[in-house]
Short mmCIF file of C-alpha atoms in Angstrom, two decimals:
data_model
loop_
_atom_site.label_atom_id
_atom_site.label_comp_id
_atom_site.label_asym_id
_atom_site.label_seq_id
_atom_site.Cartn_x
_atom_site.Cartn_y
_atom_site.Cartn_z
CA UNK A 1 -42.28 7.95 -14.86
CA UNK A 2 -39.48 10.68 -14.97
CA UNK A 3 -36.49 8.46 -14.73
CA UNK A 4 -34.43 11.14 -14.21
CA UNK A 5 -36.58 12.58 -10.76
CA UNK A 6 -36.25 8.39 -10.00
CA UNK A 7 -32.54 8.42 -10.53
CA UNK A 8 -31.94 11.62 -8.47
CA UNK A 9 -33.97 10.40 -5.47
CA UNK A 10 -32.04 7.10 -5.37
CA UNK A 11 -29.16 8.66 -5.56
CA UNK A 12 -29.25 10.82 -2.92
CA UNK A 13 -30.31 8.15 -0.26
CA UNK A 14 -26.67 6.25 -0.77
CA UNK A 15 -24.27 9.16 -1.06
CA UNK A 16 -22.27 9.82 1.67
CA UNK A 17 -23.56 13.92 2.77
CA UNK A 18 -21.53 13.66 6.34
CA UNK A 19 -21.16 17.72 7.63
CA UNK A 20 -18.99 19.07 9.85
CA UNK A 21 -19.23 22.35 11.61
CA UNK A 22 -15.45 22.63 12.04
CA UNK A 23 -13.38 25.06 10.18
CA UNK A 24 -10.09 24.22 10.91
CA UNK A 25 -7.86 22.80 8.45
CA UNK A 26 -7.14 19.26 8.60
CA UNK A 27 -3.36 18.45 9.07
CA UNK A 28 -1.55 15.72 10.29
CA UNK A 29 0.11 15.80 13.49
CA UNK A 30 3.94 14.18 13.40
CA UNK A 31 4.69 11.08 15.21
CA UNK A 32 6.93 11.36 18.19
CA UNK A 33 8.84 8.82 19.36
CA UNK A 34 6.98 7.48 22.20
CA UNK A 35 3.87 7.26 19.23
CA UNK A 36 6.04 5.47 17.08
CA UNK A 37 7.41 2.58 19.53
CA UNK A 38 3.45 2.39 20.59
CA UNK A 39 2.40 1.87 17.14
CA UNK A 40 5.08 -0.64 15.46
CA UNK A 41 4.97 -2.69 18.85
CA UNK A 42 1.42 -2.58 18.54
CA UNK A 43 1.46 -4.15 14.81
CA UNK A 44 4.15 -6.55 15.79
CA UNK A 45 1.55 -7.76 18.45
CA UNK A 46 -1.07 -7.68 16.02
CA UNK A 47 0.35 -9.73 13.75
CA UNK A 48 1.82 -12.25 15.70
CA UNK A 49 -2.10 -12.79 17.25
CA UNK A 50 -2.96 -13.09 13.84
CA UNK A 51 -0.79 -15.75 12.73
CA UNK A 52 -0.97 -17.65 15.72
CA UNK A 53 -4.59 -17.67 15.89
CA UNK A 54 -4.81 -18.87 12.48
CA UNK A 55 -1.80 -21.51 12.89
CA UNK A 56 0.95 -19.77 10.90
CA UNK A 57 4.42 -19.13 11.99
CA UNK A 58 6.14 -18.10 9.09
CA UNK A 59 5.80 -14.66 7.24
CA UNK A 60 6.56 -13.99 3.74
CA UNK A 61 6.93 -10.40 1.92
CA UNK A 62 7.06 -9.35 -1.19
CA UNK A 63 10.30 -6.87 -1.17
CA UNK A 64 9.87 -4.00 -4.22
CA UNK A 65 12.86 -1.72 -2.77
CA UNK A 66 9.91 0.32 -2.14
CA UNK A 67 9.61 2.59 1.85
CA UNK A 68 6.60 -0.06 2.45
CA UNK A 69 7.74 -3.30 1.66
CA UNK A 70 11.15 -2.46 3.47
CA UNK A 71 9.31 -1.05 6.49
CA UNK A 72 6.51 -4.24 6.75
CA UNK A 73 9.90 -6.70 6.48
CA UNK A 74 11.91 -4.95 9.40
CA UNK A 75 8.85 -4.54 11.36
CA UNK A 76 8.34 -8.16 11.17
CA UNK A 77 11.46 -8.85 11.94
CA UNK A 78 12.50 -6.78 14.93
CA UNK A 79 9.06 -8.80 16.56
CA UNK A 80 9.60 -12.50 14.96
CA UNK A 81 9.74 -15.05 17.90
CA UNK A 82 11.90 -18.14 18.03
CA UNK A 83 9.64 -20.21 16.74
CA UNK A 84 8.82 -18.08 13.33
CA UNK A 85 10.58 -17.65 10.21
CA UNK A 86 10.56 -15.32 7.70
CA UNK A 87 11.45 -14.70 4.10
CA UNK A 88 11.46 -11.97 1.33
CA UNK A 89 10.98 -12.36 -2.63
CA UNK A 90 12.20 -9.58 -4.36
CA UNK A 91 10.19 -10.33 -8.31
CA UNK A 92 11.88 -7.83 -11.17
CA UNK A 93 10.59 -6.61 -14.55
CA UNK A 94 11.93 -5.17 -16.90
CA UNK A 95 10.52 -1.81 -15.62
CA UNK A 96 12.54 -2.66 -12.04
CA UNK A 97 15.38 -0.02 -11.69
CA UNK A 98 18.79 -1.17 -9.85
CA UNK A 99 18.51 0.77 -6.76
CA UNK A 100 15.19 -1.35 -5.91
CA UNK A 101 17.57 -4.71 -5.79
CA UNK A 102 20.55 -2.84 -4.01
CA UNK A 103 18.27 -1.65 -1.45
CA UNK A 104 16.32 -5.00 -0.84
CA UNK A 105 19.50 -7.33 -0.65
CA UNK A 106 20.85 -4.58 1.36
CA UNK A 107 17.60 -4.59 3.72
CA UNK A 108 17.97 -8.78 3.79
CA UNK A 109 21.54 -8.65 4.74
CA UNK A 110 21.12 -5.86 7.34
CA UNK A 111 17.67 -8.14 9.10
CA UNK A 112 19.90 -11.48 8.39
CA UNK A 113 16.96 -12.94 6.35
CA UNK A 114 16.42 -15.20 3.06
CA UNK A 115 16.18 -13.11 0.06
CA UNK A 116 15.54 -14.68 -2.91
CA UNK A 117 15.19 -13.42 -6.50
CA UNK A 118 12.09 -14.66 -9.01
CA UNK A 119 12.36 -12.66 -12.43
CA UNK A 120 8.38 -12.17 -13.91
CA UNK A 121 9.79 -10.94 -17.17
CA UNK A 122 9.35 -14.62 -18.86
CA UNK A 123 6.14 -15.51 -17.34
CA UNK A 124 4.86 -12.06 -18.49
CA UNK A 125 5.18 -12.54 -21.85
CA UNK A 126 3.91 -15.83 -22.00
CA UNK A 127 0.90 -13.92 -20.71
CA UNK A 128 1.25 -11.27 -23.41
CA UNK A 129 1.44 -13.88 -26.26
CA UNK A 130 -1.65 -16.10 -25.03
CA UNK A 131 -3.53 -12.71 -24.83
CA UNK A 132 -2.94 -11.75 -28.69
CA UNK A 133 -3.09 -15.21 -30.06
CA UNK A 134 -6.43 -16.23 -28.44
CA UNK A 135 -8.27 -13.05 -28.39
CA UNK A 136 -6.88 -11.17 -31.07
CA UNK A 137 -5.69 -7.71 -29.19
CA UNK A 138 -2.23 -7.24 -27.76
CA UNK A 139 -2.45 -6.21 -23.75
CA UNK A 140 -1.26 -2.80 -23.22
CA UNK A 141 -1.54 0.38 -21.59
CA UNK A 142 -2.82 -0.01 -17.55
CA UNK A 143 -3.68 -3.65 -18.67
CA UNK A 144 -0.22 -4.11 -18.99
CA UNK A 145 1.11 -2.26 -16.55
CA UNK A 146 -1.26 -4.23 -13.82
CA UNK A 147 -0.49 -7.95 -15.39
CA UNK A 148 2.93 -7.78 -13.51
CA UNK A 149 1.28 -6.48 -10.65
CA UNK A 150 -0.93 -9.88 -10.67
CA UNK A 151 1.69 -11.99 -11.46
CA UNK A 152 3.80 -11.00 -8.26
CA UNK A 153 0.89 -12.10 -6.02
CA UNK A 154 0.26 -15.40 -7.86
CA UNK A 155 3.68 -16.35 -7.18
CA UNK A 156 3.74 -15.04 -3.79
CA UNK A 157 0.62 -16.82 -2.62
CA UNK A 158 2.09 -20.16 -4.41
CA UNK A 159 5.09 -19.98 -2.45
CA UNK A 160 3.39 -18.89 0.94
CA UNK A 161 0.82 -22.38 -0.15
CA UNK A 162 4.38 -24.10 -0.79
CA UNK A 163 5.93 -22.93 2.47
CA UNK A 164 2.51 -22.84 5.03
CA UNK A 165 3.63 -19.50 4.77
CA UNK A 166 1.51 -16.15 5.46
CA UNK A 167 1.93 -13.61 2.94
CA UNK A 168 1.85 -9.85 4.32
CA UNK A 169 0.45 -7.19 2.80
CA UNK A 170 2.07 -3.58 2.05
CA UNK A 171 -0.32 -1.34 1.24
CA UNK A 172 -0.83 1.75 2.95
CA UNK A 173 -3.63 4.06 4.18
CA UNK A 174 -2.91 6.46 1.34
CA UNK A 175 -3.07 4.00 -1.26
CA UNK A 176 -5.88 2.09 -0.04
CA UNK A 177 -7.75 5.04 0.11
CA UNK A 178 -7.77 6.43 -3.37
CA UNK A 179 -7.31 3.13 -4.55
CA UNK A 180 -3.73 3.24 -5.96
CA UNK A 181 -3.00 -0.84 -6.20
CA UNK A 182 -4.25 -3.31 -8.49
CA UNK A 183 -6.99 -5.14 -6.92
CA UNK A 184 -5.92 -9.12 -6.70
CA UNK A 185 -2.27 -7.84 -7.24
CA UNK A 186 -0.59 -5.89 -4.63
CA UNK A 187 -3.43 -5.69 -2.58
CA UNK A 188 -3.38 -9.24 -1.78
CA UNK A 189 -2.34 -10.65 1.55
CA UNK A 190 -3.66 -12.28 4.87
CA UNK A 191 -3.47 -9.21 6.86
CA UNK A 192 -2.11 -5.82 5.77
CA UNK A 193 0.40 -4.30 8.55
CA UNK A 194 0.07 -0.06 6.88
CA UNK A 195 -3.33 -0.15 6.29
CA UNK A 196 -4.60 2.38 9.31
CA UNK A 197 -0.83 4.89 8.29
CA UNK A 198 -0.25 6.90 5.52
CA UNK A 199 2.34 7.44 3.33
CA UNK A 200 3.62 10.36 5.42
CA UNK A 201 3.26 8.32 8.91
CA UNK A 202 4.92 5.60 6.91
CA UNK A 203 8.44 8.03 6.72
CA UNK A 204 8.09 8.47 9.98
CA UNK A 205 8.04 4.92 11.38
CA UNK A 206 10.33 4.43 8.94
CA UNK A 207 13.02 7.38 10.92
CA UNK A 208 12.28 6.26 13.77
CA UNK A 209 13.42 2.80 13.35
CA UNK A 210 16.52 3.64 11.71
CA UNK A 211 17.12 6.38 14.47
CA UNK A 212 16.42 3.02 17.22
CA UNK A 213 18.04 1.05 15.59
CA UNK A 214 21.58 2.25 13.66
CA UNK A 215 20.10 2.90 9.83
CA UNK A 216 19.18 -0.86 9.82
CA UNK A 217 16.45 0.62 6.60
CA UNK A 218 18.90 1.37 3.62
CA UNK A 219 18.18 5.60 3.48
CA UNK A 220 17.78 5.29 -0.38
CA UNK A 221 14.52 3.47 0.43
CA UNK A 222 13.54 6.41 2.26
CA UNK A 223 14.97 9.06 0.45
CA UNK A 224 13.75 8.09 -3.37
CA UNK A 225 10.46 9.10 -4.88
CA UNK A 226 8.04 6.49 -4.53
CA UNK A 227 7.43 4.76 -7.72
CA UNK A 228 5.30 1.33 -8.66
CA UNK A 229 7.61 0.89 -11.61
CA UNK A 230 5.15 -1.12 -13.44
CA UNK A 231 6.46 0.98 -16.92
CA UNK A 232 9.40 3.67 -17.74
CA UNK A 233 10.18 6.27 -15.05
CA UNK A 234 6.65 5.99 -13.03
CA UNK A 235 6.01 7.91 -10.27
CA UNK A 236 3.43 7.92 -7.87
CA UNK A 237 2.84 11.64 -8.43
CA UNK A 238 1.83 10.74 -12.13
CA UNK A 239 -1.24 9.56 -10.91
CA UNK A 240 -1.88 11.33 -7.61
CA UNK A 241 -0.67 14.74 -6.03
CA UNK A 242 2.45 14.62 -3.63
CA UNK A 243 2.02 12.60 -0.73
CA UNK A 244 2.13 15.40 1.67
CA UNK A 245 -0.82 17.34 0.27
CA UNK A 246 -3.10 13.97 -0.41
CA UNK A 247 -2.47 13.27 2.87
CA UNK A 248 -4.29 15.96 4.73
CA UNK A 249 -7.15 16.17 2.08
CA UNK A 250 -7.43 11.96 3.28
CA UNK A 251 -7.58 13.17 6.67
CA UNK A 252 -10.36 15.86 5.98
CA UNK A 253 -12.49 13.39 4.32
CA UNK A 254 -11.68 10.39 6.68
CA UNK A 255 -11.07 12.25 10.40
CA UNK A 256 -12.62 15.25 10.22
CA UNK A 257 -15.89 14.54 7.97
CA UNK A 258 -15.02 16.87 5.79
CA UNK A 259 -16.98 18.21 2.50
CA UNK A 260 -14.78 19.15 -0.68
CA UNK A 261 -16.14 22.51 -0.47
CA UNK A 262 -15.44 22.86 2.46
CA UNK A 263 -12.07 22.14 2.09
CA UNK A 264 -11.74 24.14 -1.06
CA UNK A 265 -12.92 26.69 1.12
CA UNK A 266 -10.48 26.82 3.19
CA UNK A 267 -8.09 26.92 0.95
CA UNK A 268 -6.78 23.72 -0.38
CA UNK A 269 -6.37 22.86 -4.11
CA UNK A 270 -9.63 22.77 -6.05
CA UNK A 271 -8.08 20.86 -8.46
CA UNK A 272 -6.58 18.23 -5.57
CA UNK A 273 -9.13 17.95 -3.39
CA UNK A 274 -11.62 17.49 -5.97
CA UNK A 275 -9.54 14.76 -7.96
CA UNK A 276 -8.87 13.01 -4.31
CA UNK A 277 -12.91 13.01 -3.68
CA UNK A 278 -13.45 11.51 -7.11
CA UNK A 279 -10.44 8.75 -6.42
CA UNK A 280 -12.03 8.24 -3.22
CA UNK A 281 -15.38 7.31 -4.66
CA UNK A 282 -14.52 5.39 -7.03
CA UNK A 283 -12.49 3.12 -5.86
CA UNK A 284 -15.15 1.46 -2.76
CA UNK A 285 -14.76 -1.53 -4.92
CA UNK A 286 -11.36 -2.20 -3.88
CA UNK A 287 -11.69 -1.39 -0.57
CA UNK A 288 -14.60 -3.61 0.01
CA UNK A 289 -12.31 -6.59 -0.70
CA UNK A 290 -9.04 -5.27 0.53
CA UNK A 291 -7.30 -8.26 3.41
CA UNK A 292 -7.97 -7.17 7.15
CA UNK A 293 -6.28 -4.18 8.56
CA UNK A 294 -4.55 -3.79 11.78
CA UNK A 295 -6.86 -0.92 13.64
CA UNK A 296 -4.20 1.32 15.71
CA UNK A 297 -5.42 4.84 15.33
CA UNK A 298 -9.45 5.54 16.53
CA UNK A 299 -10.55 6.77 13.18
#
């Protein structure tokens, strides 16, 4: 048997060859207002269902200073009933920078919320010392980097088990996609309120809110590069291209079907599209076992 003829047939009967005829290049359309108000009332509805359905009413959020943490809490809030509370944890390393706690006791003041404050620097190296003394290798690098990413959702679940609490996720379509979280860190949650946006949509709900309602999302949030800050100066665009331009290629591989040739073709970044496609693939894994997503947009 020719295992490589073998390995080629298989292979070609489980990847993904969906064609589209169109040659136009994919963009995405701004929001307008009307399409924001549809879609955060339509979330707020969604997760209310949710909650109710499964015999929650409090929501809990874990607040990074981050666009999408600060967008999930206000959403949550402009749409919490009488009967629901909610509550944010803000969880600092080392690698945590001081505008991400202005902005998040700023957000918690301007929603009149509880914010509270759990450090992970202590319980992280705890971690760090078990690791070397039991198995002999000190945790570095991504392992490292991820660890506090885990931690945060251990302690956020335990407090949402503490509180009957239903923790929310903040992940967004853009991150989800290319599979820019750490998988049982901050892709946990019950239900994840971004999941069908991306990051640029994200902005834009963001704009709109503070343009409805008087700046009530600190504009650093908005206005700083986005950052995980899980080691020294991070960046998302360390690890993927800007937001604007992964964006589109997500929307020609998602909405409009289409090949990376194709969009190479027509004149996008070989080097982008092609490192998007690869993210993309690889990261099914994650997706597979990512928390339910509130469907707004048909594709």
């Amino acid at each position: 048997i020719d295992n490589d003829k073998v390995t080629t047939t298989w292979e070609s009967l489980f990847v993904p060859n969906i064609i589209t005829n169109s040659k136009k290049l994919p963009h995405l359309k701004p929001l307008t207002d009307h399409e924001c108000l549809e879609a955060i009332e339509a979330l707020g509805f969604g997760v209310n269902e949710y909650a109710r359905k499964c015999g929650f009413n409090k929501f809990l959020v874990a607040l990074s200073g981050g666009i999408d943490s600060c967008l999930v809490l206000t959403i949550l809030k402009l749409h919490l009933t009488k009967t629901q509370n909610l509550e944010a944890i803000y969880m600092p390393s080392k690698f945590s920078g001081e505008l991400s706690l202005i902005i998040s006791k700023q957000l918690c003041q301007n929603l009149k919320i509880p914010f509270y404050i759990l450090p992970i620097e202590d319980v992280k190296a705890t971690c760090k010392s078990l690791f070397t003394k039991h198995l002999n290798q000190d945790l570095q690098g991504l392992a490292d980097e991820n660890i506090q990413s885990r931690l945060r959702s251990t302690l956020l679940l335990a407090r949402a088990n503490q509180t009957n609490a239903i923790a929310i996720n903040t992940s967004n379509k853009s991150e989800i996609a290319v599979g820019y979280s750490t998988i049982y860190g901050d892709s946990v949650g019950a239900i994840s309120l971004l999941g069908d946006f991306y990051k640029s949509e994200v902005y834009m709900l963001a704009q709109y809110i503070n343009k409805a309602h008087h700046n009530i999302i600190p504009l650093e949030a908005i206005q700083r590069p986005p950052t995980a800050e899980l080691r020294d100066n991070q960046k998302d665009t360390d690890s993927l291209p800007p937001y604007d331009i992964l964006d589109v290629i997500l929307e020609g591989i998602l909405s409009y079907r289409f090949t990376a040739y194709q969009m190479i073709e027509m004149g996008l970044s070989a080097h982008h599209v092609l490192s998007v496609y690869k993210l993309y693939m690889n990261s099914e894994y994650k997706r597979s076992q990512f928390c339910p997503i509130i469907k707004i947009k048909p594709k």
